[in-house]
Coordinates of C-alpha atoms in Angstrom, one line a residue:
M1 CA -34.7 25.6 22.8
L2 CA -31.4 24.7 21.6
L3 CA -28.7 25.2 24.8
L4 CA -25.1 25.3 23.4
L5 CA -22.6 24.3 26.1
D6 CA -18.9 25.1 24.6
N7 CA -16.0 23.2 26.0
L8 CA -17.7 21.4 28.7
E9 CA -14.8 19.1 29.6
Q10 CA -14.2 21.6 31.9
V11 CA -17.2 20.6 34.1
I12 CA -17.6 17.3 32.6
D13 CA -19.2 16.4 36.2
A14 CA -22.3 18.1 34.9
G15 CA -23.2 15.5 32.5
P16 CA -25.6 13.6 34.5
A17 CA -27.2 17.1 35.8
L18 CA -27.8 17.8 32.1
G19 CA -29.5 14.2 31.4
K20 CA -31.8 15.1 34.1
L21 CA -32.6 18.6 32.4
L22 CA -33.4 16.8 29.1
E23 CA -35.4 14.1 30.4
A24 CA -37.6 17.4 32.3
C25 CA -37.8 19.3 29.0
A26 CA -39.2 17.7 26.1
N27 CA -38.4 20.8 23.7
L28 CA -35.0 20.8 25.1
R29 CA -31.7 20.2 22.7
L30 CA -28.3 20.3 23.9
L31 CA -25.5 21.2 21.3
V32 CA -21.9 20.2 23.2
T33 CA -18.7 20.8 22.2
S34 CA -16.1 19.0 24.8
R35 CA -12.6 16.8 24.6
E36 CA -14.4 13.8 26.1
L37 CA -18.2 12.2 26.0
L38 CA -20.7 13.2 28.7
K39 CA -21.6 9.5 28.5
I40 CA -25.5 9.9 29.2
R41 CA -28.3 8.5 27.7
G42 CA -29.4 10.1 24.3
E43 CA -25.7 11.1 23.5
I44 CA -24.8 11.4 20.0
D45 CA -21.2 11.6 18.9
F46 CA -20.0 13.8 16.1
P47 CA -16.1 13.7 16.2
V48 CA -14.7 16.9 14.7
L49 CA -12.1 15.5 12.1
P50 CA -9.1 17.0 10.9
L51 CA -9.6 18.9 7.6
V52 CA -9.0 17.4 4.6
E53 CA -5.5 18.3 2.5
P54 CA -7.4 21.0 0.2
E55 CA -9.4 22.5 3.2
A56 CA -6.4 22.7 5.0
V57 CA -4.3 24.5 2.4
T58 CA -7.0 26.9 1.7
L59 CA -7.1 27.9 5.2
F60 CA -3.3 28.6 5.5
C61 CA -3.2 30.4 2.2
A62 CA -6.1 32.6 3.3
R63 CA -4.5 33.0 6.7
A64 CA -0.9 33.5 5.6
R65 CA -2.0 35.4 2.4
V66 CA 0.2 33.0 0.4
E67 CA -0.1 30.8 -2.8
A68 CA -0.9 27.0 -2.7
D69 CA 2.1 24.9 -3.5
D70 CA 3.5 21.4 -2.7
T71 CA 5.3 23.1 0.6
V72 CA 1.9 24.6 1.6
A73 CA 0.4 21.0 1.4
E74 CA 3.3 19.3 2.9
L75 CA 3.6 21.5 5.9
C76 CA -0.4 21.2 6.3
R77 CA 0.0 17.4 6.2
R78 CA 2.9 17.3 8.9
L79 CA 0.4 19.6 11.0
D80 CA -2.3 17.0 11.0
N81 CA -4.3 19.1 9.3
L82 CA -5.3 20.4 12.3
P83 CA -7.4 23.6 11.9
L84 CA -5.6 25.6 15.0
A85 CA -1.9 24.2 14.2
I86 CA -2.3 25.7 10.6
E87 CA -4.1 28.9 12.1
L88 CA -0.6 29.1 14.2
A89 CA 1.6 28.2 11.8
A90 CA 0.2 31.0 9.4
A91 CA 0.6 33.3 12.0
R92 CA 4.3 32.8 11.9
A93 CA 4.4 33.4 8.0
N94 CA 5.2 37.1 7.9
V95 CA 8.3 35.8 9.4
L96 CA 9.2 32.3 8.2
P97 CA 7.8 31.4 4.9
P98 CA 6.6 27.8 4.4
A99 CA 9.5 26.2 3.2
Q100 CA 11.3 27.4 6.8
L101 CA 8.6 26.5 8.6
L102 CA 8.7 23.1 7.4
E103 CA 12.2 22.9 8.2
R104 CA 11.8 24.1 11.9
L105 CA 8.7 21.6 12.5
A106 CA 10.6 19.3 14.9
G107 CA 9.8 22.1 17.5
R108 CA 6.2 22.5 16.6
L109 CA 4.8 22.7 20.0
D110 CA 6.9 25.6 20.5
L111 CA 7.4 27.3 17.4
L112 CA 3.9 28.0 16.7
K113 CA 2.4 30.7 18.7
A114 CA -0.6 32.9 18.7
G115 CA -1.2 37.0 19.1
R116 CA -1.7 38.4 22.4
D117 CA -5.3 38.3 22.0
A118 CA -5.7 34.3 22.0
D119 CA -7.0 32.4 24.8
P120 CA -4.4 31.3 26.9
R121 CA -5.3 27.2 26.2
Q122 CA -5.0 28.3 22.5
A123 CA -2.0 30.5 22.7
T124 CA 0.5 27.6 21.7
L125 CA -0.1 23.9 20.4
R126 CA 1.8 22.8 23.9
A127 CA -1.0 24.7 25.6
T128 CA -3.7 23.4 23.8
I129 CA -2.7 19.5 24.2
A130 CA -1.6 20.4 28.0
W131 CA -5.0 21.7 28.8
S132 CA -6.6 18.0 27.7
H133 CA -3.4 16.1 29.1
D134 CA -4.2 18.2 32.7
L135 CA -7.9 16.6 32.7
L136 CA -6.6 13.3 32.7
S137 CA -6.3 11.4 35.7
D138 CA -2.9 10.1 36.8
E139 CA -3.7 6.6 35.6
E140 CA -4.2 8.1 32.2
Q141 CA -1.4 10.5 31.9
K142 CA 1.0 7.2 32.4
L143 CA -0.4 5.4 29.6
F144 CA -1.0 8.2 27.4
A145 CA 2.7 9.1 27.9
R146 CA 3.7 5.2 27.3
L147 CA 1.8 4.7 24.1
A148 CA 4.0 7.7 22.6
V149 CA 6.7 4.8 22.3
F150 CA 4.6 2.9 19.1
G151 CA 5.1 4.7 15.8
G152 CA 2.3 4.4 13.7
G153 CA -0.2 3.2 16.0
C154 CA -0.5 -0.4 17.6
T155 CA -3.0 -3.0 18.3
L156 CA -4.6 -3.8 21.6
G157 CA -2.7 -6.7 22.3
D158 CA 0.8 -4.8 21.4
A159 CA -0.2 -2.0 24.0
E160 CA -1.1 -4.3 26.6
A161 CA 2.0 -6.6 26.2
V162 CA 4.5 -3.3 25.9
V163 CA 3.4 -0.7 28.1
D164 CA 0.6 -2.6 30.5
A165 CA -2.3 -1.0 28.8
D166 CA -5.9 -1.8 30.0
V167 CA -9.0 -1.7 28.1
D168 CA -10.8 1.0 30.3
T169 CA -7.8 3.5 30.2
I170 CA -7.6 3.1 26.2
Q171 CA -11.2 3.7 25.7
S172 CA -10.7 6.6 27.8
L173 CA -7.9 8.4 26.2
V174 CA -10.0 7.5 23.0
D175 CA -13.0 9.2 24.7
K176 CA -10.7 12.1 25.3
S177 CA -9.7 12.7 21.5
L178 CA -5.9 12.1 22.5
L179 CA -6.0 8.7 21.1
R180 CA -7.8 7.7 17.8
R181 CA -8.6 3.9 16.5
T182 CA -8.7 3.0 13.1
G183 CA -9.8 -0.7 12.8
D184 CA -7.9 -2.7 15.3
R185 CA -5.4 0.2 15.7
F186 CA -4.7 2.7 18.1
W187 CA -2.8 5.7 17.2
M188 CA -1.9 9.6 17.9
L189 CA -1.7 12.4 15.4
E190 CA 2.0 13.3 15.4
T191 CA 1.4 16.6 16.6
I192 CA 0.0 15.3 20.0
R193 CA 2.5 12.2 20.1
E194 CA 5.2 14.9 20.2
F195 CA 3.8 15.8 23.5
A196 CA 3.5 12.5 24.8
I197 CA 6.9 11.5 23.9
E198 CA 8.1 14.6 26.0
R199 CA 6.1 13.2 28.7
L200 CA 7.6 9.6 28.5
E201 CA 11.0 11.4 28.7
A202 CA 10.2 13.3 32.1
S203 CA 8.6 9.9 33.2
G204 CA 12.3 8.2 33.5
E205 CA 10.5 4.9 31.9
A206 CA 11.5 5.9 28.3
D207 CA 14.4 3.3 28.0
A208 CA 12.4 0.6 29.6
S209 CA 9.5 1.2 27.4
R210 CA 11.7 1.3 24.3
R211 CA 13.1 -1.9 25.0
R212 CA 10.4 -3.8 25.6
H213 CA 9.1 -2.3 22.3
A214 CA 12.1 -3.4 20.4
E215 CA 11.4 -6.7 22.1
R216 CA 8.0 -7.2 21.0
Y217 CA 8.8 -6.2 17.4
L218 CA 12.0 -8.3 17.3
A219 CA 9.9 -11.2 18.1
L220 CA 7.5 -10.4 15.4
A221 CA 9.9 -9.9 12.9
E222 CA 11.5 -13.7 13.6
E223 CA 8.1 -15.1 13.6
A224 CA 7.3 -13.3 10.2
E225 CA 11.0 -14.4 8.6
P226 CA 10.1 -18.3 7.9
N227 CA 6.6 -17.1 6.8
L228 CA 8.4 -14.5 4.2
R229 CA 11.0 -17.2 2.7
I230 CA 8.4 -17.6 0.0
Y231 CA 5.8 -14.6 -0.5
S232 CA 3.2 -14.3 1.9
Q233 CA 0.8 -11.1 1.4
E234 CA -0.5 -11.9 4.6
W235 CA 2.6 -11.5 6.2
V236 CA 3.7 -8.3 4.0
D237 CA 0.5 -6.6 4.8
R238 CA 1.0 -7.5 8.4
L239 CA 4.4 -6.1 8.9
E240 CA 3.7 -3.2 6.2
A241 CA 1.2 -2.3 9.1
E242 CA 4.2 -2.3 11.7
L243 CA 6.5 -0.3 9.4
D244 CA 7.1 2.5 11.9
N245 CA 7.2 0.4 14.8
L246 CA 9.8 -2.0 13.2
R247 CA 12.1 1.2 12.1
G248 CA 11.6 3.0 15.8
A249 CA 12.8 -0.8 17.1
I250 CA 15.7 -0.8 14.9
D251 CA 16.7 2.8 15.6
A252 CA 16.1 2.2 19.3
L253 CA 18.5 -0.7 19.6
S254 CA 21.3 0.9 18.0
T255 CA 21.0 3.7 19.6
S256 CA 21.5 1.9 23.1
G257 CA 24.2 0.0 21.5
E258 CA 22.5 -3.3 21.4
T259 CA 24.0 -3.8 17.7
Q260 CA 23.7 -7.9 17.6
L261 CA 19.7 -7.5 18.3
A262 CA 19.5 -4.7 15.8
L263 CA 21.4 -6.5 13.4
Q264 CA 18.9 -9.6 14.3
L265 CA 15.9 -7.8 13.5
G266 CA 17.3 -5.8 10.4
G267 CA 18.1 -9.2 8.8
A268 CA 15.2 -11.2 9.7
L269 CA 13.3 -8.6 8.0
S270 CA 15.5 -9.0 4.7
D271 CA 12.6 -10.8 2.4
F272 CA 10.2 -8.3 3.9
W273 CA 12.3 -5.3 2.4
Y274 CA 11.9 -7.0 -0.8
Y275 CA 8.7 -8.2 -1.3
A276 CA 7.3 -5.1 0.4
Q277 CA 9.2 -2.9 -1.9
H278 CA 11.7 -1.2 0.3
T279 CA 15.0 -2.5 -1.0
T280 CA 16.8 0.9 -1.0
E281 CA 15.6 1.7 2.8
G282 CA 16.3 -2.3 3.7
G283 CA 20.0 -2.0 1.9
R284 CA 20.7 1.2 3.3
R285 CA 19.8 -0.4 7.0
L286 CA 21.4 -3.5 6.6
E287 CA 24.6 -1.7 5.4
S288 CA 24.5 0.5 8.3
L289 CA 24.1 -2.2 10.7
L290 CA 26.8 -4.2 9.4
A291 CA 29.3 -1.4 9.9
A292 CA 28.1 -1.1 13.3
D293 CA 29.5 -4.3 14.6
D294 CA 31.7 -6.9 12.2
R295 CA 31.4 -9.9 14.9
P296 CA 31.4 -13.0 12.9
T297 CA 28.1 -14.3 14.0
L298 CA 25.1 -16.0 12.5
V299 CA 23.5 -12.6 13.0
R300 CA 25.5 -11.0 11.0
A301 CA 25.6 -13.8 8.3
R302 CA 21.7 -13.6 7.8
A303 CA 21.9 -9.6 7.6
L304 CA 24.9 -10.1 4.8
L305 CA 22.7 -12.3 2.9
G306 CA 19.8 -9.5 3.1
A307 CA 22.1 -6.8 1.8
A308 CA 23.0 -9.1 -0.9
A309 CA 19.2 -9.5 -1.5
A310 CA 19.1 -5.6 -1.8
V311 CA 21.7 -5.1 -4.6
V312 CA 21.3 -8.3 -6.3
Q313 CA 20.1 -6.0 -9.5
T314 CA 22.1 -3.0 -8.9
D315 CA 25.4 -4.1 -7.7
A316 CA 26.9 -7.7 -8.4
V317 CA 30.1 -6.8 -7.0
A318 CA 28.8 -6.2 -3.6
E319 CA 26.3 -9.1 -3.7
K320 CA 29.2 -11.2 -4.3
R321 CA 31.1 -9.6 -1.4
Y322 CA 28.4 -10.0 1.2
A323 CA 27.4 -13.9 -0.2
E324 CA 31.3 -14.9 0.2
E325 CA 31.5 -13.6 3.6
A326 CA 28.3 -15.2 4.9
L327 CA 29.6 -18.5 3.5
E328 CA 32.9 -18.3 5.5
I329 CA 30.5 -17.4 8.8
Y330 CA 27.9 -20.4 8.0
R331 CA 30.6 -22.6 7.5
A332 CA 32.7 -21.9 10.4
H333 CA 29.6 -22.1 12.5
G334 CA 28.4 -25.6 10.4
D335 CA 25.4 -24.4 9.5
G336 CA 24.0 -26.5 6.4
R337 CA 20.8 -24.2 5.7
G338 CA 23.0 -21.3 6.0
V339 CA 26.1 -22.6 3.7
A340 CA 23.2 -23.5 1.2
M341 CA 21.3 -20.0 1.1
A342 CA 25.1 -18.4 0.7
Q343 CA 26.0 -20.6 -2.3
W344 CA 23.2 -19.8 -3.9
T345 CA 23.6 -16.1 -3.6
M346 CA 27.3 -16.0 -4.4
G347 CA 26.4 -18.4 -7.4
G348 CA 23.9 -16.2 -8.6
A349 CA 26.2 -13.0 -7.9
F350 CA 28.7 -15.2 -10.6
V351 CA 26.1 -15.6 -13.1
N352 CA 25.1 -11.5 -12.8
L353 CA 28.9 -10.8 -13.4
G354 CA 29.0 -12.7 -16.9
D355 CA 30.9 -15.2 -15.5
P356 CA 28.3 -18.1 -15.1
A357 CA 30.5 -21.1 -15.3
S358 CA 31.8 -20.3 -12.0
G359 CA 28.3 -20.1 -10.6
Q360 CA 27.2 -23.3 -11.5
P361 CA 29.4 -25.5 -9.0
L362 CA 28.2 -23.3 -6.4
L363 CA 24.3 -23.6 -7.2
E364 CA 24.6 -27.1 -8.2
A365 CA 26.1 -27.4 -4.2
A366 CA 23.5 -25.5 -3.1
V367 CA 20.6 -27.6 -4.4
E368 CA 22.2 -30.4 -2.9
G369 CA 22.5 -28.6 0.5
F370 CA 18.9 -27.7 0.0
E371 CA 18.0 -31.1 -0.2
R372 CA 20.1 -32.4 2.6
V373 CA 18.4 -30.0 5.1
G374 CA 15.0 -31.2 3.2
D375 CA 14.4 -27.4 2.1
V376 CA 12.2 -28.3 -0.7
Q377 CA 11.4 -24.8 -2.0
F378 CA 14.6 -23.7 -2.0
A379 CA 15.7 -26.5 -3.8
I380 CA 13.1 -25.6 -6.1
V381 CA 14.2 -21.6 -6.4
T382 CA 17.7 -22.9 -6.6
T383 CA 17.4 -25.2 -9.4
R384 CA 15.8 -21.9 -11.4
T385 CA 19.1 -20.4 -10.9
L386 CA 21.1 -23.5 -12.0
A387 CA 18.7 -23.3 -15.1
W388 CA 19.8 -19.7 -15.8
S389 CA 23.6 -20.4 -15.6
H390 CA 23.1 -22.7 -18.1
E391 CA 20.9 -20.7 -20.0
E392 CA 24.0 -18.1 -20.2
Q393 CA 26.4 -20.6 -21.1
G394 CA 23.9 -21.5 -24.1
H395 CA 23.0 -25.2 -22.7
L396 CA 19.4 -24.1 -23.8
D397 CA 18.3 -28.1 -23.6
I398 CA 20.0 -28.4 -20.4
C399 CA 18.5 -25.1 -18.8
R400 CA 14.7 -26.5 -20.4
Q401 CA 14.9 -30.1 -19.0
L402 CA 15.6 -28.4 -15.1
H403 CA 12.5 -26.2 -15.6
E404 CA 10.2 -28.7 -17.0
A405 CA 11.5 -31.3 -14.1
N406 CA 11.3 -28.1 -11.7
L407 CA 7.6 -27.6 -12.8
V408 CA 6.7 -31.1 -11.9
R409 CA 8.3 -30.5 -8.2
I410 CA 6.6 -26.9 -8.0
R411 CA 3.1 -28.1 -8.6
K412 CA 3.6 -31.3 -6.0
A413 CA 4.7 -28.4 -3.2
G414 CA 2.1 -26.4 -4.3
F415 CA 4.4 -23.4 -4.7
R416 CA 2.7 -20.8 -6.6
E417 CA 5.2 -18.4 -6.9
M418 CA 7.7 -20.4 -8.8
E419 CA 5.1 -21.8 -10.8
A420 CA 4.3 -18.5 -12.1
H421 CA 8.1 -17.7 -12.9
T422 CA 8.6 -21.4 -14.6
L423 CA 5.1 -21.0 -16.9
G424 CA 6.6 -18.0 -17.9
V425 CA 10.1 -19.4 -18.8
L426 CA 8.7 -22.6 -20.8
G427 CA 5.8 -20.0 -22.4
W428 CA 9.2 -18.6 -24.1
F429 CA 10.7 -21.8 -24.9
E430 CA 7.5 -22.8 -26.9
A431 CA 7.1 -19.4 -28.8
E432 CA 10.9 -19.8 -29.5
E433 CA 10.1 -23.0 -31.1
G434 CA 7.1 -21.5 -33.2
R435 CA 4.7 -23.0 -30.9
M436 CA 2.5 -19.8 -30.3
P437 CA -0.9 -21.5 -29.1
E438 CA 1.0 -23.5 -26.8
A439 CA 3.3 -20.6 -25.8
V440 CA 0.1 -18.3 -25.1
E441 CA -1.7 -20.9 -22.6
L442 CA 1.7 -20.8 -20.6
I443 CA 1.6 -17.1 -20.5
R444 CA -1.5 -16.7 -19.6
G445 CA -1.1 -19.6 -16.8
S446 CA 1.7 -17.5 -15.6
L447 CA -0.4 -14.2 -15.5
L448 CA -3.1 -16.0 -13.7
V449 CA -1.0 -17.3 -11.2
S450 CA 0.3 -13.7 -10.6
R451 CA -2.7 -12.3 -10.2
E452 CA -3.8 -15.2 -7.5
L453 CA -0.9 -14.2 -5.5
G454 CA -1.2 -10.7 -6.0
E455 CA 2.8 -9.5 -5.5
Q456 CA 3.2 -6.7 -8.0
G457 CA 6.9 -7.6 -9.4
L458 CA 5.2 -10.9 -10.3
L459 CA 2.6 -9.2 -12.1
L460 CA 4.7 -6.4 -13.7
T461 CA 6.8 -9.3 -14.7
A462 CA 4.1 -11.4 -16.7
L463 CA 3.0 -8.3 -18.4
S464 CA 6.5 -7.8 -19.8
R465 CA 6.1 -11.7 -21.2
V466 CA 2.8 -10.8 -22.6
A467 CA 4.3 -8.1 -24.3
N468 CA 7.1 -10.1 -25.8
L469 CA 4.6 -12.6 -27.1
L470 CA 2.6 -9.2 -28.8
V471 CA 5.9 -8.3 -30.2
I472 CA 6.4 -11.8 -32.0
A473 CA 2.8 -12.1 -32.8
A474 CA 3.1 -8.3 -34.6
R475 CA 0.5 -6.5 -32.5
P476 CA 3.1 -3.7 -31.6
A477 CA 0.8 -1.2 -30.2
E478 CA -0.9 -3.6 -27.7
A479 CA 2.9 -4.5 -26.7
A480 CA 3.7 -0.6 -26.5
T481 CA 0.7 0.0 -24.4
L482 CA 1.5 -3.1 -21.6
I483 CA 5.5 -2.3 -21.8
S484 CA 4.4 1.5 -20.8
A485 CA 2.1 0.6 -17.9
G486 CA 4.5 -1.6 -16.7
D487 CA 7.3 0.8 -16.6
A488 CA 4.6 3.6 -14.9
L489 CA 3.4 1.0 -12.2
R490 CA 6.8 0.1 -11.0
T491 CA 7.5 2.2 -7.7
E492 CA 10.9 3.3 -7.5
D493 CA 12.3 1.6 -4.7
R494 CA 11.4 -1.6 -6.5
T495 CA 14.8 -2.9 -8.4
V496 CA 13.6 -4.2 -11.6
E497 CA 15.3 -7.4 -12.5
Q498 CA 17.9 -7.0 -15.4
W499 CA 16.4 -9.5 -17.5
V500 CA 13.1 -7.5 -17.9
V501 CA 14.5 -4.3 -18.4
K502 CA 16.5 -6.1 -21.4
M503 CA 13.4 -7.7 -23.0
D504 CA 11.7 -4.6 -22.6
K505 CA 14.3 -2.6 -24.3
E506 CA 14.6 -4.9 -27.1
N507 CA 11.0 -4.8 -27.7
L508 CA 10.6 -1.2 -27.6
E509 CA 13.1 -1.0 -30.4
K510 CA 10.9 -3.6 -32.4
I511 CA 7.8 -1.8 -31.7
Q512 CA 9.2 1.7 -32.7
G513 CA 10.3 0.2 -35.9
Q514 CA 6.7 -1.0 -36.6
L515 CA 4.8 2.1 -35.7
N516 CA 5.3 5.7 -36.7
D517 CA 5.4 8.3 -34.0
Q518 CA 1.9 9.3 -33.7
A519 CA 0.5 5.5 -33.2
F520 CA 3.6 4.9 -30.6
A521 CA 2.8 7.9 -28.7
D522 CA -0.8 7.5 -28.2
A523 CA 0.1 4.0 -27.3
W524 CA 2.4 4.9 -24.7
E525 CA 0.3 7.6 -23.4
R526 CA -2.6 4.9 -22.8
G527 CA -0.1 2.5 -20.8
R528 CA 0.6 5.3 -18.5
S529 CA -2.9 5.5 -17.3
L530 CA -4.0 2.3 -16.5
T531 CA -4.2 0.9 -13.2
L532 CA -2.4 -2.7 -12.5
D533 CA -5.7 -4.6 -12.7
A534 CA -6.9 -2.7 -15.9
A535 CA -3.5 -3.7 -17.2
F536 CA -3.8 -7.2 -16.4
D537 CA -7.3 -7.2 -18.0
L538 CA -5.9 -5.8 -21.3
A539 CA -2.9 -8.5 -21.2
L540 CA -5.7 -11.3 -20.5
E541 CA -7.7 -9.7 -23.6
T542 CA -4.8 -9.7 -26.0
L543 CA -3.6 -13.5 -25.3
A544 CA -6.1 -14.6 -27.8
L545 CA -3.0 -14.5 -30.5
P546 CA -3.1 -16.5 -33.6
G547 CA -0.7 -19.5 -33.9
Q548 CA 1.9 -17.9 -36.3
R549 CA 5.4 -18.8 -36.5
L550 CA 8.1 -16.9 -35.0
Q551 CA 10.4 -15.1 -37.0
G552 CA 13.8 -13.0 -35.5
D553 CA 15.8 -13.7 -32.2
H554 CA 13.9 -13.0 -28.8
V555 CA 15.4 -12.0 -25.6
S556 CA 16.3 -14.4 -22.6
P557 CA 13.3 -15.7 -21.0
D558 CA 14.6 -15.6 -17.5
A559 CA 17.9 -13.8 -16.2
S560 CA 17.0 -13.7 -12.4
S561 CA 18.5 -15.2 -9.5

């Protein structure tokens, strides 16, 4: 016999009796639906997950009698692909088309209502969630509300530190389907979190919870900052997992008038915004925070340099303005490392503005400043920029000497990111002087180090360098494929270094003069379909180049600060 018991959470205390019934009846099977586990012997849990997106879209379209499109798909995503939420939304579709439903979803708990024949518990999303909430103990209700402060979920450690969570209550909320766990993170569906936020606001604990939350993620950002001055995939991944919490912390501090703390948090994330390819968002947030508090503090100076980094490839005038103000603040506070950072940024801005002669003394001073405070890595970074300023002035011998001396220091320091850059630059010098085998070996080394680090910007730059060598070696189709792949793989938020753009553009002009239209189109289309790994493998394969002499002029090897 199969006994089906639906919505057993209403009488969950019957669980032990059902266990005894099973032990007494060998041929009995129970199929139970419940918002929490029975916790009896032999119980096997089959979670009922939200629909996958195609199923959710199909359900909405069937109920609302509309055609599937991107708006419907986004509407379903915003409803967490929950069948009941989709059913309720579809019931509104005869009055509000999908686009208007999407606009009004901020009040989703009350917007979506069923007809008169619906079970009262399922008449609105609010009623559905409230049914589960009302079955919680007082302690569970308190923690449920407090956990709403986390955007994008949290680890157990963060929950314990911010909202005084305990493992047993966390486990109970997971068992009751109000909290979910993926890996080491606990999170809520946004529909459920909206209800939890209401409970948090009603509890009178919202401000205190948000303050503790902001302090926790400010501490994380400050811990990450020195580890991200030089690229670290581990720290990028760690902060990326907490991105919604970091955003929420900045917003909470700004809203509460804690503008210095908000600036401190935004500035501490400066390198993360860049490495995680969030420069547009980071620049916008820093600009807003700087406008809200103009006190000349060290916190402001760090945020100014973060804002400068966000516009380094797009607005050299703003970059220079931010760096000048930061330099003034750091000098006033006697912060030697800060002064060197501002000088480095400002020197690079002058080169970006086409005035490398004015940037050179600032960069020389920055190198000395970093060496004085014992910051070997940034002395290396600044020497690279100094070499670039000499290159822009036509001092190619000095430029090369600086890079060669820098490579020795780089390897001694184990500075792999800068090794990838420098190998690429020196490979270009070899190519320009007609030593193709040496150039290939250096560029291959740059490519391999870039893959080892896993930083997308480095890998895409390395692809462009390989394409440049292929153009020199008269292999235009393969060069076009790599340039196309790099162009397709760059995200919208990742500002491409201008010297790479220039190199790709000049190489494409040469390629189009060497291939007919169909051959170029085929090579370009092939590149659009490549993943980053596939493009990397292709680049390695093509580096078996013949040692032939170069002809013609080639673009600058490196023009980035």
